[in-house]
XYZ file of C-alpha atoms in Angstrom:
348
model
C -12.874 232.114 56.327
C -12.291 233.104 52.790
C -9.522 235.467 53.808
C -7.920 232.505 55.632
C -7.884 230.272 52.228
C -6.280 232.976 51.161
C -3.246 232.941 53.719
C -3.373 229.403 53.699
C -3.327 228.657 49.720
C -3.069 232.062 48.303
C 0.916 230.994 46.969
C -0.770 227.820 44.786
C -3.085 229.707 42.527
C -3.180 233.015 41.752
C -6.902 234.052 41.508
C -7.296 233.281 45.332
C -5.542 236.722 45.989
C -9.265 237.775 45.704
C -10.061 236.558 49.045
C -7.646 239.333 50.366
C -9.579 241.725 48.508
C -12.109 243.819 50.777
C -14.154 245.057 48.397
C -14.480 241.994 46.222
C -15.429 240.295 49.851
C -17.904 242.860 50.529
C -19.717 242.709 47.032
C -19.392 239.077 47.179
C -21.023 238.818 50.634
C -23.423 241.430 49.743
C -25.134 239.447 46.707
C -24.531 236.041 48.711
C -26.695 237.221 51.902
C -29.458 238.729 49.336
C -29.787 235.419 47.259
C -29.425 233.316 50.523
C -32.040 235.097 52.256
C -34.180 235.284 48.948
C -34.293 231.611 48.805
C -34.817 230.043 52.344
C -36.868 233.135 53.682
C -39.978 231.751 52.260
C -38.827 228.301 53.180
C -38.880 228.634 56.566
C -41.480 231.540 57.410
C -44.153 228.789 57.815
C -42.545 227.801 60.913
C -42.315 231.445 62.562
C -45.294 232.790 64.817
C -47.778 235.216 63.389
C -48.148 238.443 64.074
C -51.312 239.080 66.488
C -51.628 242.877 65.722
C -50.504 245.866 67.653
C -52.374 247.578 70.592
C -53.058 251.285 69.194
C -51.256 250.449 65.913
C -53.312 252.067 63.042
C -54.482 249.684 60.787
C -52.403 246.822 63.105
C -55.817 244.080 61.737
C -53.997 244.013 58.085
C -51.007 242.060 60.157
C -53.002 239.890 61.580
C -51.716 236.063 61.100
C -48.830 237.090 58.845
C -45.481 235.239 59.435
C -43.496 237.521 62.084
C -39.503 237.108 62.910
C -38.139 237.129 60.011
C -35.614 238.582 61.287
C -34.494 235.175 63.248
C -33.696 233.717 59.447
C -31.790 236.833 58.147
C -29.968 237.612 61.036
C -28.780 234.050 61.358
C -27.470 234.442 57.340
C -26.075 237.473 58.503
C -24.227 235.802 61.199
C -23.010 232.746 59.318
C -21.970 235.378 55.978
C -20.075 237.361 58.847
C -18.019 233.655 59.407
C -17.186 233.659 55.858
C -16.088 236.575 54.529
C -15.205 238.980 57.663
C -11.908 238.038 58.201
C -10.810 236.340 60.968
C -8.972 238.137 63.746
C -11.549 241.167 63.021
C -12.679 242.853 66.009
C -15.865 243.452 64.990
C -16.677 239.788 64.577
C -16.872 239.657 68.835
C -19.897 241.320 68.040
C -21.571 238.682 66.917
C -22.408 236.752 69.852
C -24.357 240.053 70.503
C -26.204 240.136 67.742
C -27.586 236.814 68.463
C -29.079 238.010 71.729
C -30.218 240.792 70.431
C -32.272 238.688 67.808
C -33.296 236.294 70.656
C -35.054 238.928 72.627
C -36.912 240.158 69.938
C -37.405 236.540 68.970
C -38.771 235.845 72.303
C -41.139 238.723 72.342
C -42.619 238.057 69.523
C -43.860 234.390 70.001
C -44.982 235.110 73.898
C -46.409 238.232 73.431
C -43.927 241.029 74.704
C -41.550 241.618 77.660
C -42.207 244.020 79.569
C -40.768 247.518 78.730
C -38.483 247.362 81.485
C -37.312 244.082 80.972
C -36.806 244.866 77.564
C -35.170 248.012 78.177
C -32.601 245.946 80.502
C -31.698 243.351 78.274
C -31.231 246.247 75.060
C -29.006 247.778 78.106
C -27.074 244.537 78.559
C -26.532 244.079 74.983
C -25.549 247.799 74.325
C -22.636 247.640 77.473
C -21.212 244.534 75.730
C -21.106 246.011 72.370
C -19.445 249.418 73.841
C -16.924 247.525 75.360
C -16.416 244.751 72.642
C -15.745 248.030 70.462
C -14.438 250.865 72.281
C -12.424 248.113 74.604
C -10.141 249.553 77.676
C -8.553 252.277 76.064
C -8.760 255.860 74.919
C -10.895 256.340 72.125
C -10.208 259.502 69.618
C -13.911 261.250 68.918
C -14.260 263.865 65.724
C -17.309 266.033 65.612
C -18.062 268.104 62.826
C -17.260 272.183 62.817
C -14.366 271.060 64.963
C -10.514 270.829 63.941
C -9.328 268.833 66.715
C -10.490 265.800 68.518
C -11.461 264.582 72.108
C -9.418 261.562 73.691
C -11.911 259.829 75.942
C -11.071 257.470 78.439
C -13.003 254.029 78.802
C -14.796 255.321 81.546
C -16.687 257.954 79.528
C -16.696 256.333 75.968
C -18.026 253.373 77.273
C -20.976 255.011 78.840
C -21.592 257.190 75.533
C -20.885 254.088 73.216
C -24.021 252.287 75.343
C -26.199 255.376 74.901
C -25.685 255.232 71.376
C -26.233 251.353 70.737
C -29.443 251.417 73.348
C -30.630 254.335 71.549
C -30.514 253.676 68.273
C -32.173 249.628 69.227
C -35.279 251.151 70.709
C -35.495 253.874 68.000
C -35.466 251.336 65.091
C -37.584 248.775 66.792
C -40.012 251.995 67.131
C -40.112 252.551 63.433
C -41.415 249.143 62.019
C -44.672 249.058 61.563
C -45.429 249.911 57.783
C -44.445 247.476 55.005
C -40.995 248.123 53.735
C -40.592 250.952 55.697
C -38.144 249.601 58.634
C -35.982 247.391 56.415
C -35.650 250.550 53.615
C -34.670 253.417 56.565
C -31.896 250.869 58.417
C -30.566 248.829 54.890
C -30.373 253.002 53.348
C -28.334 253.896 57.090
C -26.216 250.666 57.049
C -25.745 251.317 53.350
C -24.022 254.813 54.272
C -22.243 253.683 57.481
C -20.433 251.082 55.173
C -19.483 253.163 52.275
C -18.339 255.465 54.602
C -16.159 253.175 57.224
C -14.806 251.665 53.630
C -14.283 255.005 51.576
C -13.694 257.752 54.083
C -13.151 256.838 57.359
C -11.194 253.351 57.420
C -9.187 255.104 53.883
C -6.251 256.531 55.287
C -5.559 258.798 52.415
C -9.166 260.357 51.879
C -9.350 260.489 56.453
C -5.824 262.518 55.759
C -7.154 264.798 53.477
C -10.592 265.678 55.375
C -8.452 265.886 58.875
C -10.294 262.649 60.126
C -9.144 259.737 62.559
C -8.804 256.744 60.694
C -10.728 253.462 61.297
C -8.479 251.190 61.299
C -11.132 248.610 61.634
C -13.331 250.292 58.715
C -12.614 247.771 56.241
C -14.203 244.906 58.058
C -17.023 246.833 59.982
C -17.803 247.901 56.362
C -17.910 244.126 55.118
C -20.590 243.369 58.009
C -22.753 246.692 56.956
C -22.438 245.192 53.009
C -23.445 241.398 54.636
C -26.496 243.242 56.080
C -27.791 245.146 53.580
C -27.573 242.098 51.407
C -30.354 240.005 53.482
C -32.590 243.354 54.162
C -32.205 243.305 50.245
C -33.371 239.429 50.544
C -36.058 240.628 53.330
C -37.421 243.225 51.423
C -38.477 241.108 48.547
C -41.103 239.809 50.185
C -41.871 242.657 52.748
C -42.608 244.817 49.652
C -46.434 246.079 50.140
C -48.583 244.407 50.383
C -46.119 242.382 53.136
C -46.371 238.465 53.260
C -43.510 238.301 56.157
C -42.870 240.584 58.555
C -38.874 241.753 60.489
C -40.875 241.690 63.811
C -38.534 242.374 66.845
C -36.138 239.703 65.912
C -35.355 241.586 62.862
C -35.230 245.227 64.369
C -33.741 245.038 67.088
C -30.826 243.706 65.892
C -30.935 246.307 63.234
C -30.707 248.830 65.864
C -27.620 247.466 67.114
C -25.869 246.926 64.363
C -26.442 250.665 63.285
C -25.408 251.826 66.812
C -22.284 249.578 66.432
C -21.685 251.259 63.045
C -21.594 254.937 64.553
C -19.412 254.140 67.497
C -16.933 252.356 64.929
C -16.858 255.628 63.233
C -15.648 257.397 66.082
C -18.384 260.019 65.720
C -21.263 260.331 67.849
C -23.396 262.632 65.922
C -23.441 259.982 62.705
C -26.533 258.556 64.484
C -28.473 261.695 63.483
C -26.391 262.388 60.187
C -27.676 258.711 58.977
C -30.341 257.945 61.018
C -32.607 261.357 61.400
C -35.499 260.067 60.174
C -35.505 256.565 61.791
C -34.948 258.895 65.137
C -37.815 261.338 64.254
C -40.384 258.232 63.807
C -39.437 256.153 66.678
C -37.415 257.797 69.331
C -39.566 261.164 69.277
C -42.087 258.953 70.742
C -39.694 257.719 73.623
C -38.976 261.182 74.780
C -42.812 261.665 74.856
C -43.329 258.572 76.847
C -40.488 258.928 79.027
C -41.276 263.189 79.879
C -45.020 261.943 80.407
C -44.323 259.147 82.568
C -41.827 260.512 84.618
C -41.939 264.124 84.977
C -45.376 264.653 83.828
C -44.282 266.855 81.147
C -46.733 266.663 78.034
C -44.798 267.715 74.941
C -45.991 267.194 71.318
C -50.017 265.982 72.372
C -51.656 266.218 68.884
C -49.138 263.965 67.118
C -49.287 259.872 67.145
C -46.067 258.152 67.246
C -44.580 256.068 65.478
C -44.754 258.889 63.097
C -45.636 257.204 60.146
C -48.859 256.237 62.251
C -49.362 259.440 62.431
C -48.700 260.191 58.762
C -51.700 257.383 58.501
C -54.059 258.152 60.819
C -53.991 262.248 61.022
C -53.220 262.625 57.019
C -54.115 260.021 55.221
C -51.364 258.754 53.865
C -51.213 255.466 52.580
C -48.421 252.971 53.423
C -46.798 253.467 50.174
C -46.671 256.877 50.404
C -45.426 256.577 54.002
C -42.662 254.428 52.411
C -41.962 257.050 49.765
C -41.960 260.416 51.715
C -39.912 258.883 53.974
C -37.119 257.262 52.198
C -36.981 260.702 50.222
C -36.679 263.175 53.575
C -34.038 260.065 54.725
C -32.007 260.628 51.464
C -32.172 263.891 51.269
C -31.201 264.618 54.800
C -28.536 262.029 55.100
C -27.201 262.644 51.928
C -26.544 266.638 53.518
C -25.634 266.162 56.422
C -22.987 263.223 56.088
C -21.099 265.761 53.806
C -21.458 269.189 55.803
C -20.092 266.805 58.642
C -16.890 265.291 56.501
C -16.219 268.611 54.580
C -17.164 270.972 57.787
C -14.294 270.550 59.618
């Protein structure tokens, strides 16, 4: 909207020119979301089901009657922040309608007790096919990898496919990871955080994509707005999610997380950025869906003395309390993302 009162009355006074401005719309929208979600978040919370605690969850009694969905108040600011300062004619902002579902389904989970997993894992599937095609559309898409000069022209018959992977993956692996005050909201804002900075400074920059022999994003710009809007009302979340918690994501709030972190790494036009910014988040929760999935299928046991989620694991087996879980975690995540993101831009 703002960049349209630009357009529209950008010729009658000067200053307006700032609403063509993509960082000062990102900044802006960043501290918007985070106050927004700062002040109605404990507004509204009374109104939101409470948690009931977590079958085989360590320590899942400390959760117990807490405010859950959270995520159905920031995810709506998200949404609405999107309408303001995304401007319009964005691709990225058909994704929206997505992100809706995808906070409806975990809205709906929480308050009636859980989906099925198969259910669950057909509606993420749903969800992730409309994002892959909302993104990747009907035509080739260029793919980079790192340690490669050249690039891969895929048609929309394979990057749609590997664009729903991505998106379905990276929903079930964050969902997997909350679970520990702060810790969910701290791995995805840090992941968003880097997807942004890099669709804004790297990728969607045609001059810094020259120099590293990338594709450019042309896109970048506003899919880096929407990462900004994001981490803004985790920011907001987090506030009161600190430990001890007194609100809780739940799957309203992770889910659609998950997507918009897949969506992130198939707007980069990079597969492997899932791992680059999102290694840890896949350690803690997707680890455990390979486990599940080679145990329940093909009767493979891999991995039998370790708990997943991870970070129960981290709890139960070593003792570990949820601040240090918090901690440890957020410094392997920096540390990790931090060298791999730059072996993969400079590696090339």
């Amino acid at each position: 909207m703002l960049s349209w009162i630009h357009s529209t009355l950008g010729h009658a006074w000067g200053p307006l020119r700032l609403f063509d401005s993509f960082f000062f719309l990102a900044g802006t929208g960043f501290a918007a979301s985070a106050l927004v979600t700062w002040l109605i978040l404990p507004r509204l919370w009374s109104r939101l089901p409470t948690d009931r605690g977590r079958a085989f969850a360590v320590n899942a009694e400390m959760s117990v009657g807490k405010p859950i969905s959270a995520g159905l108040i920031f995810v709506s600011v998200f949404v609405v922040a999107c309408l303001i300062f995304v401007p319009f004619g964005a691709r990225c902002l058909l994704t929206l309608p997505l992100m809706v579902a995808a906070m409806l389904v975990g809205y709906f989970d929480d308050r009636r007790g859980g989906f099925s997993e198969y259910q669950l894992a057909l509606m993420d599937l749903a969800i992730a096919v409309g994002a892959a095609m909302v993104i990747c559309g009907f035509e080739p898409t260029t793919i980079w990898l790192p340690g490669w000069k050249g690039v891969l022209t895929l048609g929309p018959w394979l990057s749609i496919p590997l664009a729903t992977g991505i998106i379905w993956l990276s929903i079930n692996a964050t969902n997997c990871s909350d679970g520990v005050d702060g810790v969910s909201g701290s791995l995805t804002g840090t992941a968003i955080l880097l997807l942004g900075g890099l669709l804004y400074a790297v990728i969607g920059n045609e001059v810094v994509a020259g120099h590293l022999n990338i594709p450019v994003t042309r896109e970048g710009a506003n899919w880096a707005i929407m990462a900004f809007l994001m981490v803004g009302c985790v920011a907001g979340y987090l506030w009161y999610n600190a430990a001890p918690s007194l609100v809780l994501m739940g799957d309203a709030g992770s889910r659609p997380l998950g997507l918009l972190i897949g969506m992130l790494v198939v707007a980069t036009n990079n597969p492997l950025f899932l791992l680059l910014v999102g290694s840890v988040i896949l350690m803690n929760g997707a680890t455990g869906l390979v486990k599940v999935a080679l145990l329940r299928f093909f009767g493979l046991k891999i991995l039998a003395g370790i708990r997943f989620p991870l970070h129960d694991h981290c709890r139960k087996e070593l003792g570990w309390s949820n601040t240090q879980v918090l901690v440890r975690f957020m410094l392997v995540h920096l540390g990790l993302s931090a060298l791999l993101v730059i072996l993969a831009l400079k590696v090339r």
